[in-house]
Amino acid sequence: METKVVNVIEPLGSRGEALLKANMADGETILVKLKGSFGEAFVVTDRRIYVLKYGFMAGRTFRGQCTAYRFNQITGLESRKTLVTGVVEVLTAADRNTDSKTFWGVGKMSAIRADNTVAYSLMFQGASFQRGFSIAREAIQEAVSASTGQVVGQEGVADEIGKLALLRDKGTLTEEEFQAKKRQLLGR
């Protein structure tokens, strides 16, 4: 069976590319770069997710807007689909409006105008956005796992130093031996 290759990196046009370049940090690697239906884009790097708005229909005729979300800020990533349209929404603790934004929504319900959403055509872009959404979720999960591992590692170091302090207090270790081992554990 032949596997279909799904493109998750596509050109955003001159306005979109310029807006992304102006906001990305040095050294970031792009994992996903997808253009929405109305002058908007969903970009995932190895450090954060960007939602770009730079088109007339997205309400950004003269100036673009780039909203960047570090992985540790993201509380959820939603993908909603109807028969012909789709919406990707980045959720954070700061999001107060929990109403679902839609492709055809008006005002606060408009996915096209909302800062944290990108609307797309399911027929033409569905496979790319679904794959991009999966890559974004994996990147978030890896970042969360890595930060959890660091905290657990730090707790392990603190426990080790506590054990060494007990040995010092009992007289098993000298103060110099304790300080040397402590520096070693703290990586100094």
Coordinates of N, CA, C and O in Angstrom, one line a residue:
M1 N 0.8 -1.2 0.0 CA 0.0 0.0 0.0 C 0.9 1.2 0.0 O 1.8 1.4 0.8
E2 N 0.5 2.2 -0.8 CA 1.3 3.4 -1.0 C 0.9 4.4 0.1 O -0.2 4.7 0.3
T3 N 1.9 5.0 0.8 CA 1.7 6.0 1.8 C 1.7 7.4 1.2 O 2.6 7.8 0.5
K4 N 0.7 8.2 1.4 CA 0.6 9.6 0.9 C 1.4 10.5 1.8 O 1.3 10.5 3.0
V5 N 2.3 11.3 1.2 CA 3.1 12.2 1.9 C 2.3 13.5 2.2 O 1.7 14.0 1.3
V6 N 2.3 13.9 3.4 CA 1.5 15.1 3.8 C 2.5 16.3 4.1 O 3.3 16.1 4.9
N7 N 2.3 17.4 3.3 CA 3.2 18.5 3.5 C 2.7 19.4 4.6 O 1.6 19.8 4.7
V8 N 3.6 19.6 5.6 CA 3.3 20.4 6.7 C 4.1 21.7 6.8 O 4.0 22.5 7.7
I9 N 4.9 21.9 5.7 CA 5.7 23.2 5.6 C 5.4 23.8 4.3 O 5.7 23.2 3.2
E10 N 4.7 24.9 4.3 CA 4.3 25.6 3.0 C 4.6 27.1 3.1 O 4.7 27.6 4.2
P11 N 4.8 27.7 1.9 CA 5.1 29.1 2.0 C 3.9 29.9 2.4 O 2.8 29.6 2.1
L12 N 4.1 31.0 3.2 CA 3.1 31.8 3.7 C 2.8 33.1 2.8 O 2.0 33.9 3.2
G13 N 3.6 33.3 1.8 CA 3.5 34.5 1.1 C 4.4 35.6 1.7 O 4.9 35.4 2.8
S14 N 4.7 36.7 1.0 CA 5.6 37.6 1.5 C 5.2 38.3 2.8 O 6.1 38.4 3.7
R15 N 4.0 38.6 3.0 CA 3.6 39.2 4.3 C 3.7 38.2 5.5 O 4.2 38.6 6.5
G16 N 3.2 37.0 5.2 CA 3.3 36.0 6.3 C 4.7 35.7 6.7 O 5.1 35.5 7.8
E17 N 5.6 35.5 5.6 CA 7.0 35.1 5.9 C 7.7 36.2 6.6 O 8.5 36.0 7.5
A18 N 7.4 37.5 6.2 CA 8.1 38.6 6.9 C 7.6 38.7 8.4 O 8.5 39.0 9.3
L19 N 6.4 38.5 8.6 CA 5.8 38.6 10.0 C 6.4 37.5 10.8 O 6.9 37.7 12.0
L20 N 6.5 36.3 10.3 CA 7.1 35.2 11.0 C 8.6 35.4 11.3 O 9.1 35.3 12.4
K21 N 9.3 35.8 10.3 CA 10.8 36.1 10.5 C 11.0 37.2 11.5 O 11.9 37.1 12.3
A22 N 10.2 38.2 11.6 CA 10.3 39.3 12.5 C 10.1 38.8 14.0 O 10.5 39.5 14.9
N23 N 9.3 37.8 14.2 CA 9.0 37.3 15.5 C 9.7 36.1 16.0 O 9.6 35.8 17.2
M24 N 10.2 35.3 15.1 CA 10.9 34.1 15.6 C 12.2 34.4 16.2 O 12.9 35.3 15.9
A25 N 12.6 33.6 17.2 CA 13.9 33.7 17.9 C 15.0 33.1 17.1 O 14.7 32.1 16.4
D26 N 16.2 33.5 17.3 CA 17.3 32.9 16.6 C 17.4 31.4 17.0 O 17.3 31.1 18.2
G27 N 17.7 30.6 16.1 CA 18.0 29.2 16.4 C 16.7 28.3 16.4 O 16.8 27.1 16.6
E28 N 15.5 28.9 16.3 CA 14.3 28.0 16.3 C 14.2 27.2 15.0 O 14.6 27.7 13.9
T29 N 13.7 26.0 15.2 CA 13.6 25.1 14.0 C 12.1 25.0 13.7 O 11.3 24.6 14.6
I30 N 11.7 25.3 12.5 CA 10.3 25.2 12.1 C 9.9 23.7 11.9 O 10.6 23.0 11.1
L31 N 8.9 23.2 12.6 CA 8.4 21.9 12.4 C 7.1 21.9 11.5 O 6.9 20.9 10.8
V32 N 6.3 22.9 11.7 CA 5.0 23.0 10.9 C 4.9 24.5 10.5 O 5.1 25.4 11.3
K33 N 4.5 24.7 9.3 CA 4.2 26.1 8.8 C 3.1 25.9 7.8 O 3.3 25.5 6.6
L34 N 1.8 26.2 8.2 CA 0.7 26.1 7.4 C -0.1 27.3 7.3 O -0.4 28.0 8.3
K35 N -0.5 27.7 6.1 CA -1.3 28.9 5.8 C -2.8 28.5 5.9 O -3.3 27.6 5.4
G36 N -3.5 29.4 6.7 CA -4.9 29.2 6.8 C -5.7 29.7 5.6 O -5.1 30.1 4.6
S37 N -7.0 29.8 5.7 CA -7.8 30.2 4.6 C -7.9 31.7 4.3 O -8.2 32.1 3.2
F38 N -7.6 32.5 5.4 CA -7.9 33.9 5.3 C -6.8 34.8 5.7 O -7.0 35.7 6.5
G39 N -5.5 34.6 5.2 CA -4.4 35.4 5.7 C -4.0 35.2 7.1 O -3.9 36.1 7.9
E40 N -3.9 33.9 7.4 CA -3.5 33.5 8.8 C -2.6 32.3 8.7 O -2.5 31.7 7.6
A41 N -1.9 32.0 9.7 CA -1.0 30.8 9.6 C -0.8 30.2 11.0 O -1.0 30.9 12.0
F42 N -0.6 28.9 11.0 CA -0.3 28.1 12.2 C 1.1 27.6 12.0 O 1.5 26.9 11.1
V43 N 2.0 28.0 12.9 CA 3.4 27.7 12.9 C 3.8 27.0 14.2 O 3.6 27.5 15.3
V44 N 4.5 25.9 14.1 CA 5.1 25.2 15.3 C 6.6 25.1 15.1 O 7.1 24.7 14.0
T45 N 7.3 25.5 16.1 CA 8.7 25.4 16.1 C 9.1 24.4 17.2 O 8.2 23.9 17.9
D46 N 10.4 24.2 17.4 CA 10.9 23.4 18.5 C 10.7 24.0 19.9 O 10.9 23.4 20.9
R47 N 10.3 25.3 19.9 CA 10.1 26.0 21.2 C 8.7 26.6 21.5 O 8.4 26.8 22.6
R48 N 8.0 26.9 20.4 CA 6.6 27.5 20.6 C 5.7 27.3 19.4 O 6.1 26.8 18.4
I49 N 4.5 27.8 19.6 CA 3.5 27.8 18.6 C 3.2 29.3 18.3 O 3.0 30.1 19.2
Y50 N 3.1 29.6 17.0 CA 2.8 31.0 16.5 C 1.5 30.9 15.8 O 1.2 30.0 15.0
V51 N 0.6 31.9 16.1 CA -0.6 32.1 15.3 C -0.4 33.5 14.6 O -0.3 34.5 15.3
L52 N -0.3 33.5 13.3 CA -0.1 34.7 12.6 C -1.4 35.2 11.9 O -2.2 34.3 11.4
K53 N -1.7 36.5 11.9 CA -2.8 37.1 11.3 C -2.3 38.2 10.4 O -1.7 39.1 11.0
Y54 N -2.5 38.2 9.1 CA -1.9 39.2 8.3 C -2.7 39.5 7.0 O -2.3 40.3 6.2
G55 N -3.9 39.0 7.0 CA -4.7 39.3 5.8 C -5.9 40.2 6.1 O -6.3 40.4 7.2
F56 N -6.5 40.7 5.0 CA -7.7 41.5 5.1 C -8.8 40.8 5.8 O -9.5 41.3 6.7
M57 N -9.1 39.6 5.4 CA -10.2 38.8 6.0 C -9.9 38.5 7.5 O -10.9 38.3 8.2
A58 N -8.7 38.4 7.9 CA -8.3 38.2 9.3 C -8.4 39.4 10.1 O -8.0 39.4 11.3
G59 N -8.8 40.6 9.5 CA -8.9 41.8 10.2 C -7.6 42.5 10.3 O -7.4 43.4 11.1
R60 N -6.6 42.2 9.6 CA -5.2 42.8 9.7 C -4.8 43.3 8.3 O -3.9 42.8 7.7
T61 N -5.5 44.3 7.8 CA -5.3 44.8 6.5 C -3.9 45.4 6.3 O -3.2 45.2 5.4
F62 N -3.5 46.3 7.2 CA -2.2 47.0 7.1 C -1.1 46.5 7.9 O 0.1 46.6 7.5
R63 N -1.4 46.0 9.1 CA -0.3 45.4 9.9 C -0.7 44.0 10.3 O -1.9 43.7 10.6
G64 N 0.3 43.2 10.4 CA 0.0 41.8 10.8 C 0.1 41.7 12.3 O 0.6 42.6 13.0
Q65 N -0.3 40.6 12.8 CA -0.2 40.3 14.3 C 0.3 38.9 14.4 O -0.1 37.9 13.7
C66 N 1.3 38.7 15.4 CA 1.8 37.4 15.7 C 1.7 37.2 17.1 O 2.1 37.9 18.0
T67 N 1.0 36.1 17.5 CA 0.8 35.7 18.9 C 1.7 34.4 19.1 O 1.5 33.4 18.3
A68 N 2.6 34.5 20.0 CA 3.5 33.3 20.2 C 3.1 32.7 21.6 O 2.9 33.4 22.6
Y69 N 3.1 31.4 21.6 CA 2.8 30.6 22.8 C 3.9 29.7 23.1 O 4.2 28.7 22.3
R70 N 4.6 29.9 24.2 CA 5.6 28.9 24.7 C 4.8 27.6 25.1 O 3.7 27.7 25.5
F71 N 5.5 26.5 24.9 CA 4.8 25.2 25.2 C 4.3 25.1 26.6 O 3.2 24.6 26.8
N72 N 5.0 25.7 27.6 CA 4.6 25.6 29.0 C 3.4 26.5 29.3 O 2.8 26.4 30.3
Q73 N 3.0 27.4 28.3 CA 1.9 28.3 28.5 C 0.6 27.6 28.0 O -0.5 28.0 28.4
I74 N 0.7 26.7 27.2 CA -0.4 26.1 26.5 C -1.1 25.0 27.4 O -0.5 24.1 27.9
T75 N -2.4 25.3 27.6 CA -3.2 24.3 28.4 C -4.0 23.4 27.6 O -4.5 22.3 28.0
G76 N -4.1 23.7 26.3 CA -4.9 22.8 25.4 C -4.7 23.2 24.0 O -4.4 24.4 23.7
L77 N -4.9 22.3 23.1 CA -4.8 22.5 21.6 C -6.0 21.8 21.1 O -6.1 20.6 21.2
E78 N -6.9 22.5 20.5 CA -8.2 21.9 20.0 C -8.2 22.0 18.4 O -7.7 22.9 17.8
S79 N -8.8 20.9 17.9 CA -9.1 20.9 16.4 C -10.5 20.5 16.3 O -11.0 19.5 16.8
R80 N -11.2 21.5 15.6 CA -12.7 21.2 15.4 C -12.9 21.2 13.9 O -12.4 22.0 13.2
K81 N -13.8 20.2 13.5 CA -14.1 20.1 12.1 C -15.6 20.0 11.9 O -16.3 19.5 12.7
T82 N -16.0 20.6 10.8 CA -17.4 20.5 10.3 C -17.3 19.7 9.0 O -16.2 19.1 8.7
L83 N -18.3 19.7 8.2 CA -18.3 19.0 7.0 C -17.3 19.5 6.0 O -16.6 18.7 5.3
V84 N -17.0 20.8 5.9 CA -16.1 21.4 5.0 C -15.0 22.3 5.5 O -14.1 22.7 4.8
T85 N -15.1 22.6 6.8 CA -14.1 23.5 7.4 C -13.5 22.9 8.6 O -14.0 22.0 9.2
G86 N -12.4 23.5 9.0 CA -11.7 23.2 10.3 C -11.1 24.4 11.0 O -10.9 25.4 10.3
V87 N -10.9 24.2 12.3 CA -10.3 25.3 13.1 C -9.3 24.7 14.1 O -9.7 23.7 14.7
V88 N -8.2 25.3 14.2 CA -7.2 24.9 15.2 C -7.2 26.0 16.2 O -7.1 27.2 15.8
E89 N -7.3 25.7 17.5 CA -7.3 26.8 18.5 C -6.3 26.4 19.6 O -6.2 25.3 20.1
V90 N -5.5 27.4 19.9 CA -4.5 27.3 21.0 C -5.1 27.9 22.3 O -5.5 29.0 22.3
L91 N -5.1 27.1 23.3 CA -5.7 27.5 24.6 C -4.7 27.7 25.7 O -3.7 26.9 25.8
T92 N -4.8 28.8 26.4 CA -3.9 29.0 27.5 C -4.8 29.4 28.8 O -6.0 29.5 28.7
A93 N -4.1 29.5 29.9 CA -4.8 29.8 31.1 C -5.4 31.2 31.0 O -6.4 31.5 31.7
A94 N -4.9 32.1 30.2 CA -5.4 33.4 30.1 C -6.7 33.5 29.2 O -7.4 34.5 29.2
D95 N -7.0 32.4 28.5 CA -8.3 32.4 27.7 C -9.5 32.5 28.6 O -9.7 31.6 29.5
R96 N -10.3 33.5 28.5 CA -11.5 33.6 29.3 C -12.7 33.1 28.5 O -13.7 32.6 29.1
N97 N -12.7 33.3 27.2 CA -13.9 32.9 26.4 C -13.8 31.5 26.0 O -13.0 31.1 25.2
T98 N -14.6 30.7 26.6 CA -14.5 29.2 26.4 C -15.5 28.8 25.3 O -15.6 27.6 25.0
D99 N -16.2 29.7 24.7 CA -17.1 29.4 23.6 C -16.3 28.9 22.4 O -15.2 29.5 22.1
S100 N -16.7 27.9 21.7 CA -16.0 27.4 20.5 C -16.2 28.4 19.4 O -17.3 28.9 19.0
K101 N -15.0 28.8 18.8 CA -15.0 29.7 17.7 C -15.1 28.8 16.4 O -14.6 27.7 16.3
T102 N -15.8 29.3 15.4 CA -16.1 28.6 14.2 C -15.6 29.3 13.0 O -15.5 30.6 13.0
F103 N -15.5 28.6 11.9 CA -15.1 29.2 10.6 C -16.1 30.2 10.2 O -15.7 31.3 9.7
W104 N -17.4 30.0 10.4 CA -18.4 30.9 10.0 C -18.9 31.8 11.1 O -19.9 32.6 10.9
G105 N -18.3 31.8 12.2 CA -18.8 32.6 13.4 C -18.6 34.1 13.1 O -17.9 34.5 12.3
V106 N -19.4 34.8 13.9 CA -19.4 36.3 13.8 C -18.9 36.9 15.2 O -19.3 36.3 16.2
G107 N -18.2 38.0 15.1 CA -17.8 38.6 16.4 C -16.9 37.8 17.2 O -15.9 37.3 16.6
K108 N -17.2 37.6 18.5 CA -16.3 36.8 19.3 C -16.3 35.3 19.0 O -15.4 34.6 19.4
M109 N -17.2 34.9 18.2 CA -17.3 33.5 17.8 C -16.5 33.2 16.5 O -16.5 32.1 16.0
S110 N -15.9 34.2 15.9 CA -15.2 34.1 14.6 C -13.8 33.5 14.8 O -12.9 34.2 15.4
A111 N -13.6 32.4 14.2 CA -12.2 31.8 14.3 C -11.3 32.6 13.4 O -10.1 32.6 13.7
I112 N -11.8 33.2 12.4 CA -10.9 34.0 11.5 C -10.4 35.2 12.2 O -9.2 35.5 11.9
R113 N -11.1 35.8 13.0 CA -10.7 37.1 13.7 C -10.0 36.8 15.0 O -9.3 37.7 15.5
A114 N -10.2 35.7 15.7 CA -9.6 35.4 17.0 C -8.1 35.3 16.9 O -7.6 34.7 16.0
D115 N -7.4 35.8 17.9 CA -6.0 35.8 17.9 C -5.4 34.4 18.1 O -4.2 34.2 17.7
N116 N -6.1 33.5 18.7 CA -5.6 32.2 19.0 C -6.1 31.0 18.1 O -5.9 29.9 18.4
T117 N -6.6 31.4 16.9 CA -7.2 30.4 16.1 C -6.8 30.5 14.6 O -6.4 31.6 14.2
V118 N -6.8 29.4 13.9 CA -6.5 29.4 12.4 C -7.6 28.6 11.8 O -7.8 27.4 12.2
A119 N -8.3 29.2 10.8 CA -9.3 28.4 10.1 C -8.8 27.9 8.8 O -7.9 28.5 8.2
Y120 N -9.3 26.8 8.3 CA -8.8 26.2 7.1 C -9.9 25.4 6.4 O -10.9 25.0 7.0
S121 N -9.7 25.1 5.1 CA -10.6 24.3 4.3 C -10.3 22.8 4.6 O -9.2 22.4 4.3
L122 N -11.2 22.1 5.0 CA -11.0 20.7 5.2 C -10.7 19.9 4.0 O -9.8 19.0 3.9
M123 N -11.3 20.3 2.9 CA -11.1 19.6 1.6 C -9.7 19.8 1.1 O -9.1 18.8 0.7
F124 N -9.2 21.0 1.1 CA -7.9 21.3 0.5 C -6.7 21.2 1.5 O -5.6 21.0 1.1
Q125 N -7.0 21.4 2.8 CA -5.9 21.5 3.8 C -6.1 20.6 4.9 O -5.2 20.6 5.8
G126 N -7.1 19.8 4.9 CA -7.4 18.9 6.1 C -6.3 18.0 6.5 O -5.9 17.9 7.7
A127 N -5.7 17.3 5.5 CA -4.7 16.3 5.9 C -3.4 17.0 6.4 O -2.8 16.6 7.4
S128 N -3.1 18.2 5.9 CA -1.9 18.9 6.3 C -2.1 19.4 7.7 O -1.2 19.3 8.6
F129 N -3.3 20.0 8.0 CA -3.6 20.6 9.3 C -3.7 19.4 10.3 O -3.2 19.6 11.5
Q130 N -4.2 18.3 10.0 CA -4.3 17.2 10.9 C -2.9 16.7 11.3 O -2.7 16.5 12.5
R131 N -2.1 16.6 10.3 CA -0.7 16.1 10.6 C 0.1 17.2 11.4 O 0.8 16.9 12.4
G132 N -0.1 18.5 11.1 CA 0.5 19.6 11.8 C 0.0 19.7 13.2 O 0.8 19.9 14.2
F133 N -1.3 19.4 13.4 CA -1.9 19.4 14.8 C -1.2 18.3 15.6 O -0.8 18.5 16.8
S134 N -1.0 17.1 15.0 CA -0.4 16.0 15.7 C 1.1 16.3 16.1 O 1.5 16.0 17.2
I135 N 1.8 16.9 15.2 CA 3.2 17.3 15.4 C 3.2 18.3 16.6 O 4.1 18.2 17.5
A136 N 2.3 19.3 16.6 CA 2.2 20.3 17.7 C 2.0 19.6 19.0 O 2.6 19.9 20.0
R137 N 1.1 18.7 19.0 CA 0.8 18.0 20.3 C 2.0 17.2 20.8 O 2.3 17.2 22.0
E138 N 2.7 16.5 19.9 CA 3.9 15.8 20.2 C 5.0 16.7 20.8 O 5.6 16.4 21.8
A139 N 5.1 17.9 20.2 CA 6.1 18.8 20.6 C 5.8 19.4 22.0 O 6.7 19.5 22.9
I140 N 4.5 19.6 22.3 CA 4.1 20.1 23.6 C 4.3 19.0 24.6 O 4.9 19.3 25.7
Q141 N 4.0 17.8 24.3 CA 4.1 16.6 25.2 C 5.6 16.4 25.5 O 6.0 16.2 26.7
E142 N 6.5 16.5 24.5 CA 7.9 16.4 24.8 C 8.5 17.5 25.7 O 9.3 17.2 26.6
A143 N 8.0 18.7 25.5 CA 8.5 19.8 26.3 C 8.0 19.7 27.7 O 8.7 19.9 28.7
V144 N 6.8 19.2 27.9 CA 6.2 19.0 29.3 C 7.0 17.9 29.9 O 7.4 18.0 31.1
S145 N 7.2 16.8 29.2 CA 8.0 15.7 29.8 C 9.4 16.1 30.2 O 9.9 15.7 31.2
A146 N 10.0 16.9 29.3 CA 11.4 17.3 29.6 C 11.4 18.2 30.9 O 12.3 18.0 31.7
S147 N 10.5 19.1 31.0 CA 10.5 20.0 32.2 C 10.1 19.2 33.4 O 10.7 19.5 34.5
T148 N 9.3 18.2 33.3 CA 8.9 17.4 34.5 C 10.1 16.6 34.9 O 10.4 16.4 36.1
G149 N 10.9 16.1 33.9 CA 12.1 15.3 34.2 C 13.2 16.2 34.9 O 13.8 15.7 35.8
Q150 N 13.3 17.5 34.5 CA 14.2 18.4 35.2 C 13.8 18.6 36.6 O 14.6 18.6 37.5
V151 N 12.5 18.8 36.9 CA 12.0 19.0 38.3 C 12.3 17.7 39.1 O 12.8 17.8 40.2
V152 N 12.0 16.5 38.5 CA 12.3 15.3 39.3 C 13.8 15.2 39.5 O 14.2 14.8 40.6
G153 N 14.6 15.5 38.5 CA 16.1 15.4 38.7 C 16.5 16.4 39.8 O 17.4 16.0 40.6
Q154 N 16.0 17.6 39.9 CA 16.3 18.5 40.9 C 15.9 18.0 42.3 O 16.6 18.2 43.2
E155 N 14.8 17.4 42.4 CA 14.3 16.8 43.6 C 15.3 15.7 44.0 O 15.6 15.6 45.2
G156 N 15.7 14.9 43.1 CA 16.7 13.8 43.4 C 18.0 14.4 43.9 O 18.5 13.8 44.9
V157 N 18.5 15.5 43.4 CA 19.7 16.1 43.8 C 19.5 16.6 45.3 O 20.3 16.5 46.1
A158 N 18.3 17.3 45.5 CA 18.0 17.8 46.8 C 18.0 16.7 47.9 O 18.5 16.8 49.0
D159 N 17.4 15.5 47.5 CA 17.4 14.4 48.4 C 18.8 13.9 48.7 O 19.1 13.5 49.8
E160 N 19.6 13.8 47.6 CA 21.0 13.4 47.8 C 21.8 14.3 48.8 O 22.5 13.8 49.6
I161 N 21.6 15.6 48.6 CA 22.3 16.5 49.5 C 21.8 16.4 50.9 O 22.5 16.4 51.9
G162 N 20.5 16.1 51.1 CA 19.9 15.9 52.4 C 20.5 14.7 53.1 O 20.9 14.7 54.3
K163 N 20.7 13.6 52.3 CA 21.3 12.4 52.8 C 22.8 12.7 53.2 O 23.3 12.2 54.3
L164 N 23.5 13.4 52.3 CA 24.9 13.7 52.7 C 25.0 14.6 53.9 O 25.9 14.4 54.8
A165 N 24.0 15.5 54.1 CA 24.0 16.4 55.3 C 23.8 15.5 56.6 O 24.4 15.8 57.6
L166 N 23.0 14.5 56.5 CA 22.8 13.6 57.6 C 24.1 12.8 57.9 O 24.4 12.7 59.1
L167 N 24.8 12.4 56.9 CA 26.1 11.7 57.1 C 27.1 12.7 57.7 O 27.9 12.3 58.6
R168 N 27.1 13.9 57.3 CA 28.0 14.9 57.9 C 27.6 15.1 59.3 O 28.5 15.2 60.2
D169 N 26.3 15.3 59.6 CA 25.9 15.5 61.0 C 26.2 14.4 61.9 O 26.5 14.5 63.1
K170 N 26.2 13.1 61.4 CA 26.6 12.0 62.2 C 28.1 11.8 62.3 O 28.6 11.0 63.1
G171 N 28.9 12.6 61.5 CA 30.3 12.5 61.6 C 30.9 11.6 60.6 O 32.1 11.3 60.6
T172 N 30.1 10.9 59.8 CA 30.7 10.0 58.8 C 31.4 10.8 57.7 O 32.4 10.3 57.2
L173 N 31.0 12.0 57.3 CA 31.6 12.8 56.4 C 32.1 14.1 57.1 O 31.5 14.6 58.0
T174 N 33.3 14.5 56.6 CA 33.8 15.8 57.1 C 33.1 16.9 56.4 O 32.4 16.7 55.3
E175 N 33.2 18.2 56.9 CA 32.5 19.3 56.2 C 33.1 19.5 54.8 O 32.4 19.8 53.9
E176 N 34.4 19.3 54.6 CA 35.0 19.5 53.3 C 34.5 18.4 52.3 O 34.2 18.7 51.2
E177 N 34.4 17.2 52.8 CA 33.9 16.1 51.9 C 32.4 16.4 51.5 O 32.0 16.2 50.4
F178 N 31.6 16.9 52.5 CA 30.2 17.2 52.3 C 30.1 18.3 51.2 O 29.4 18.2 50.2
Q179 N 30.9 19.4 51.4 CA 30.9 20.5 50.4 C 31.4 20.1 49.0 O 30.8 20.5 48.0
A180 N 32.4 19.3 49.0 CA 32.9 18.8 47.7 C 31.8 18.0 46.9 O 31.6 18.2 45.7
K181 N 31.2 17.1 47.7 CA 30.1 16.2 47.0 C 28.9 17.1 46.6 O 28.3 16.9 45.6
K182 N 28.6 18.1 47.5 CA 27.5 19.0 47.2 C 27.7 19.8 45.9 O 26.9 19.9 45.0
R183 N 29.0 20.3 45.7 CA 29.3 21.0 44.5 C 29.2 20.1 43.3 O 28.7 20.5 42.2
Q184 N 29.7 18.9 43.5 CA 29.6 17.9 42.4 C 28.1 17.6 42.0 O 27.8 17.6 40.8
L185 N 27.3 17.4 42.9 CA 25.9 17.2 42.6 C 25.2 18.4 42.0 O 24.3 18.2 41.1
L186 N 25.6 19.6 42.4 CA 25.0 20.8 41.8 C 25.6 21.2 40.5 O 25.2 22.1 39.9
G187 N 26.7 20.4 40.1 CA 27.3 20.7 38.8 C 28.2 21.9 38.8 O 28.4 22.6 37.8
R188 N 28.8 22.3 39.9 CA 29.7 23.4 40.0 C 31.1 23.0 40.2 O 31.5 22.2 40.9

